[in-house]
Amino acid sequence: MRTIERAAVLLVAGVLAACGGGSTPVPAQAAPPPADLHDGDLHIHATAVNTLALPEKVTRTYGIPRGEQTWMLLVTTRQGEEGRDVAVPAKVSATARDLQGRKIEIPMRELRTGDGLLDNVGTFSITPPDTLQFTVQVTPVGAQTRTLTFTREVAK
């Protein structure tokens, strides 16, 4: 399973696991699908998620803090036929803008996972509710820069 899909599955599992106790169950909201950019056989996926929605094991593995106002941006760069694609090293830079126009720099770092994949991950703080417009610049080794933009609602 690809890392971006695994993160979405873990997010939904974490949300479902948090349901319980004596309160009336509230249906979990599905995580939004990752933003995608496909250019030939190059595939770039990006997703933003609140770190509290991720299991502790995932945040430990990624070396990121958990917190109510801490969000993670995960960017994957793959090349090849879907399902048989390989990770491509890339320089990634990212920013977000909130509804008030405030620019949020998201420091990104390369992360090698246990299954041999290579991802880029960054964290940032935001006070919900808000809407963020992300701009992600991805420069694969030996290739031109691609820009991926997407919007995410940050619910309370």
mmCIF file of C-alpha atoms in Angstrom:
data_model
loop_
_atom_site.group_PDB
_atom_site.id
_atom_site.type_symbol
_atom_site.label_atom_id
_atom_site.label_comp_id
_atom_site.label_asym_id
_atom_site.label_seq_id
_atom_site.Cartn_x
_atom_site.Cartn_y
_atom_site.Cartn_z
ATOM 1 C CA MET A 1 0.000 0.000 0.000
ATOM 2 C CA ARG A 2 1.381 3.398 -0.936
ATOM 3 C CA THR A 3 2.260 5.801 1.851
ATOM 4 C CA ILE A 4 -0.411 8.373 0.999
ATOM 5 C CA GLU A 5 -3.097 5.680 0.964
ATOM 6 C CA ARG A 6 -1.731 4.252 4.215
ATOM 7 C CA ALA A 7 -1.910 7.703 5.853
ATOM 8 C CA ALA A 8 -5.550 8.088 4.753
ATOM 9 C CA VAL A 9 -6.432 4.620 6.061
ATOM 10 C CA LEU A 10 -4.662 5.299 9.358
ATOM 11 C CA LEU A 11 -6.468 8.620 9.649
ATOM 12 C CA VAL A 12 -9.880 7.003 9.222
ATOM 13 C CA ALA A 13 -8.896 4.156 11.591
ATOM 14 C CA GLY A 14 -7.731 6.672 14.185
ATOM 15 C CA VAL A 15 -10.959 8.645 13.934
ATOM 16 C CA LEU A 16 -13.006 5.471 14.279
ATOM 17 C CA ALA A 17 -10.926 4.293 17.234
ATOM 18 C CA ALA A 18 -11.552 7.598 18.990
ATOM 19 C CA CYS A 19 -15.307 6.973 18.880
ATOM 20 C CA GLY A 20 -16.607 5.322 21.998
ATOM 21 C CA GLY A 21 -17.587 5.947 25.574
ATOM 22 C CA GLY A 22 -21.105 6.803 26.651
ATOM 23 C CA SER A 23 -21.839 9.532 24.136
ATOM 24 C CA THR A 24 -23.993 9.156 21.064
ATOM 25 C CA PRO A 25 -21.779 8.081 18.164
ATOM 26 C CA VAL A 26 -21.128 10.729 15.539
ATOM 27 C CA PRO A 27 -20.287 9.512 12.022
ATOM 28 C CA ALA A 28 -16.606 10.014 11.249
ATOM 29 C CA GLN A 29 -15.821 12.406 8.444
ATOM 30 C CA ALA A 30 -13.726 10.828 5.741
ATOM 31 C CA ALA A 31 -10.324 12.348 5.170
ATOM 32 C CA PRO A 32 -10.246 14.382 1.971
ATOM 33 C CA PRO A 33 -8.524 12.622 -0.886
ATOM 34 C CA PRO A 34 -4.926 13.617 -1.555
ATOM 35 C CA ALA A 35 -4.255 16.402 -4.028
ATOM 36 C CA ASP A 36 -2.711 14.906 -7.167
ATOM 37 C CA LEU A 37 -0.505 16.093 -9.997
ATOM 38 C CA HIS A 38 0.267 13.705 -12.851
ATOM 39 C CA ASP A 39 2.803 14.645 -15.518
ATOM 40 C CA GLY A 40 3.578 11.737 -17.813
ATOM 41 C CA ASP A 41 4.637 8.890 -15.546
ATOM 42 C CA LEU A 42 5.476 11.251 -12.654
ATOM 43 C CA HIS A 43 2.893 11.239 -9.830
ATOM 44 C CA ILE A 44 2.887 13.766 -6.989
ATOM 45 C CA HIS A 45 0.427 13.393 -4.115
ATOM 46 C CA ALA A 46 -0.040 15.745 -1.159
ATOM 47 C CA THR A 47 -2.261 15.543 1.870
ATOM 48 C CA ALA A 48 -2.680 17.636 5.021
ATOM 49 C CA VAL A 49 -3.991 16.115 8.239
ATOM 50 C CA ASN A 50 -4.273 17.034 11.907
ATOM 51 C CA THR A 51 -1.628 15.080 13.808
ATOM 52 C CA LEU A 52 -4.111 14.094 16.534
ATOM 53 C CA ALA A 53 -6.009 12.133 13.878
ATOM 54 C CA LEU A 54 -2.942 9.940 13.313
ATOM 55 C CA PRO A 55 -2.074 7.004 15.553
ATOM 56 C CA GLU A 56 0.842 7.658 17.912
ATOM 57 C CA LYS A 57 2.883 4.967 16.157
ATOM 58 C CA VAL A 58 2.664 6.921 12.882
ATOM 59 C CA THR A 59 3.702 10.236 14.439
ATOM 60 C CA ARG A 60 6.597 8.492 16.235
ATOM 61 C CA THR A 61 7.721 6.842 12.991
ATOM 62 C CA TYR A 62 7.553 10.191 11.172
ATOM 63 C CA GLY A 63 9.207 11.997 14.090
ATOM 64 C CA ILE A 64 6.495 14.639 14.272
ATOM 65 C CA PRO A 65 4.756 16.172 17.285
ATOM 66 C CA ARG A 66 1.085 15.564 18.009
ATOM 67 C CA GLY A 67 -1.158 18.441 18.965
ATOM 68 C CA GLU A 68 -4.590 19.934 18.518
ATOM 69 C CA GLN A 69 -3.204 22.760 16.383
ATOM 70 C CA THR A 70 -0.397 20.750 14.743
ATOM 71 C CA TRP A 71 -0.941 19.589 11.183
ATOM 72 C CA MET A 72 1.211 17.437 8.925
ATOM 73 C CA LEU A 73 1.762 17.917 5.208
ATOM 74 C CA LEU A 74 2.822 14.697 3.461
ATOM 75 C CA VAL A 75 4.117 14.843 -0.122
ATOM 76 C CA THR A 76 5.018 11.763 -2.154
ATOM 77 C CA THR A 77 6.769 11.772 -5.521
ATOM 78 C CA ARG A 78 6.602 8.563 -7.548
ATOM 79 C CA GLN A 79 7.518 7.599 -11.084
ATOM 80 C CA GLY A 80 6.294 4.746 -13.220
ATOM 81 C CA GLU A 81 3.130 2.810 -13.783
ATOM 82 C CA GLU A 82 0.619 3.153 -10.934
ATOM 83 C CA GLY A 83 1.047 0.215 -8.571
ATOM 84 C CA ARG A 84 4.602 -0.468 -9.767
ATOM 85 C CA ASP A 85 5.886 3.060 -9.302
ATOM 86 C CA VAL A 86 9.060 3.889 -7.429
ATOM 87 C CA ALA A 87 9.912 6.705 -5.063
ATOM 88 C CA VAL A 88 11.750 9.621 -6.638
ATOM 89 C CA PRO A 89 14.003 11.888 -4.536
ATOM 90 C CA ALA A 90 12.771 15.470 -4.786
ATOM 91 C CA LYS A 91 13.338 18.867 -3.209
ATOM 92 C CA VAL A 92 10.008 19.983 -1.766
ATOM 93 C CA SER A 93 9.027 23.409 -0.478
ATOM 94 C CA ALA A 94 5.563 24.312 0.735
ATOM 95 C CA THR A 95 3.515 27.227 1.972
ATOM 96 C CA ALA A 96 -0.094 27.775 2.923
ATOM 97 C CA ARG A 97 -2.256 30.889 3.137
ATOM 98 C CA ASP A 98 -5.131 31.219 5.564
ATOM 99 C CA LEU A 99 -8.351 33.155 4.971
ATOM 100 C CA GLN A 100 -6.764 36.333 6.323
ATOM 101 C CA GLY A 101 -3.912 36.086 3.815
ATOM 102 C CA ARG A 102 -1.318 35.084 6.407
ATOM 103 C CA LYS A 103 1.471 33.051 4.806
ATOM 104 C CA ILE A 104 2.554 29.898 6.633
ATOM 105 C CA GLU A 105 5.977 28.498 5.745
ATOM 106 C CA ILE A 106 5.998 24.708 6.038
ATOM 107 C CA PRO A 107 9.523 23.363 6.497
ATOM 108 C CA MET A 108 9.752 20.051 4.652
ATOM 109 C CA ARG A 109 12.189 17.202 5.208
ATOM 110 C CA GLU A 110 12.893 13.948 3.455
ATOM 111 C CA LEU A 111 11.748 10.805 5.228
ATOM 112 C CA ARG A 112 12.654 7.240 4.303
ATOM 113 C CA THR A 113 10.072 4.735 5.494
ATOM 114 C CA GLY A 114 10.706 1.167 6.609
ATOM 115 C CA ASP A 115 9.285 -0.225 3.381
ATOM 116 C CA GLY A 116 11.882 1.598 1.279
ATOM 117 C CA LEU A 117 9.695 4.516 0.222
ATOM 118 C CA LEU A 118 10.795 8.114 0.266
ATOM 119 C CA ASP A 119 8.399 10.855 1.347
ATOM 120 C CA ASN A 120 8.603 14.512 2.303
ATOM 121 C CA VAL A 121 6.908 15.609 5.491
ATOM 122 C CA GLY A 122 6.439 18.914 7.289
ATOM 123 C CA THR A 123 4.409 20.238 10.185
ATOM 124 C CA PHE A 124 2.737 23.553 10.834
ATOM 125 C CA SER A 125 0.365 25.134 13.343
ATOM 126 C CA ILE A 126 -3.116 26.435 12.616
ATOM 127 C CA THR A 127 -6.034 27.427 14.837
ATOM 128 C CA PRO A 128 -9.284 26.010 13.475
ATOM 129 C CA PRO A 129 -11.614 26.731 11.898
ATOM 130 C CA ASP A 130 -9.904 28.034 8.781
ATOM 131 C CA THR A 131 -9.392 27.359 5.107
ATOM 132 C CA LEU A 132 -5.882 26.905 3.774
ATOM 133 C CA GLN A 133 -4.614 27.325 0.219
ATOM 134 C CA PHE A 134 -1.471 25.189 -0.186
ATOM 135 C CA THR A 135 1.279 25.730 -2.747
ATOM 136 C CA VAL A 136 3.750 22.864 -3.011
ATOM 137 C CA GLN A 137 6.855 23.126 -5.225
ATOM 138 C CA VAL A 138 8.358 19.737 -6.123
ATOM 139 C CA THR A 139 11.669 19.408 -7.980
ATOM 140 C CA PRO A 140 12.507 15.764 -8.693
ATOM 141 C CA VAL A 141 16.220 15.022 -9.098
ATOM 142 C CA GLY A 142 17.232 15.894 -12.672
ATOM 143 C CA ALA A 143 13.814 17.274 -13.624
ATOM 144 C CA GLN A 144 11.924 20.552 -13.753
ATOM 145 C CA THR A 145 9.919 21.957 -10.847
ATOM 146 C CA ARG A 146 6.223 21.149 -10.694
ATOM 147 C CA THR A 147 3.724 23.161 -8.645
ATOM 148 C CA LEU A 148 0.731 21.610 -6.934
ATOM 149 C CA THR A 149 -1.942 23.835 -5.388
ATOM 150 C CA PHE A 150 -4.928 22.716 -3.343
ATOM 151 C CA THR A 151 -7.309 23.924 -0.666
ATOM 152 C CA ARG A 152 -8.242 22.233 2.619
ATOM 153 C CA GLU A 153 -10.853 23.088 5.204
ATOM 154 C CA VAL A 154 -9.550 22.999 8.760
ATOM 155 C CA ALA A 155 -12.582 22.061 10.841
ATOM 156 C CA LYS A 156 -12.881 22.699 14.549
#
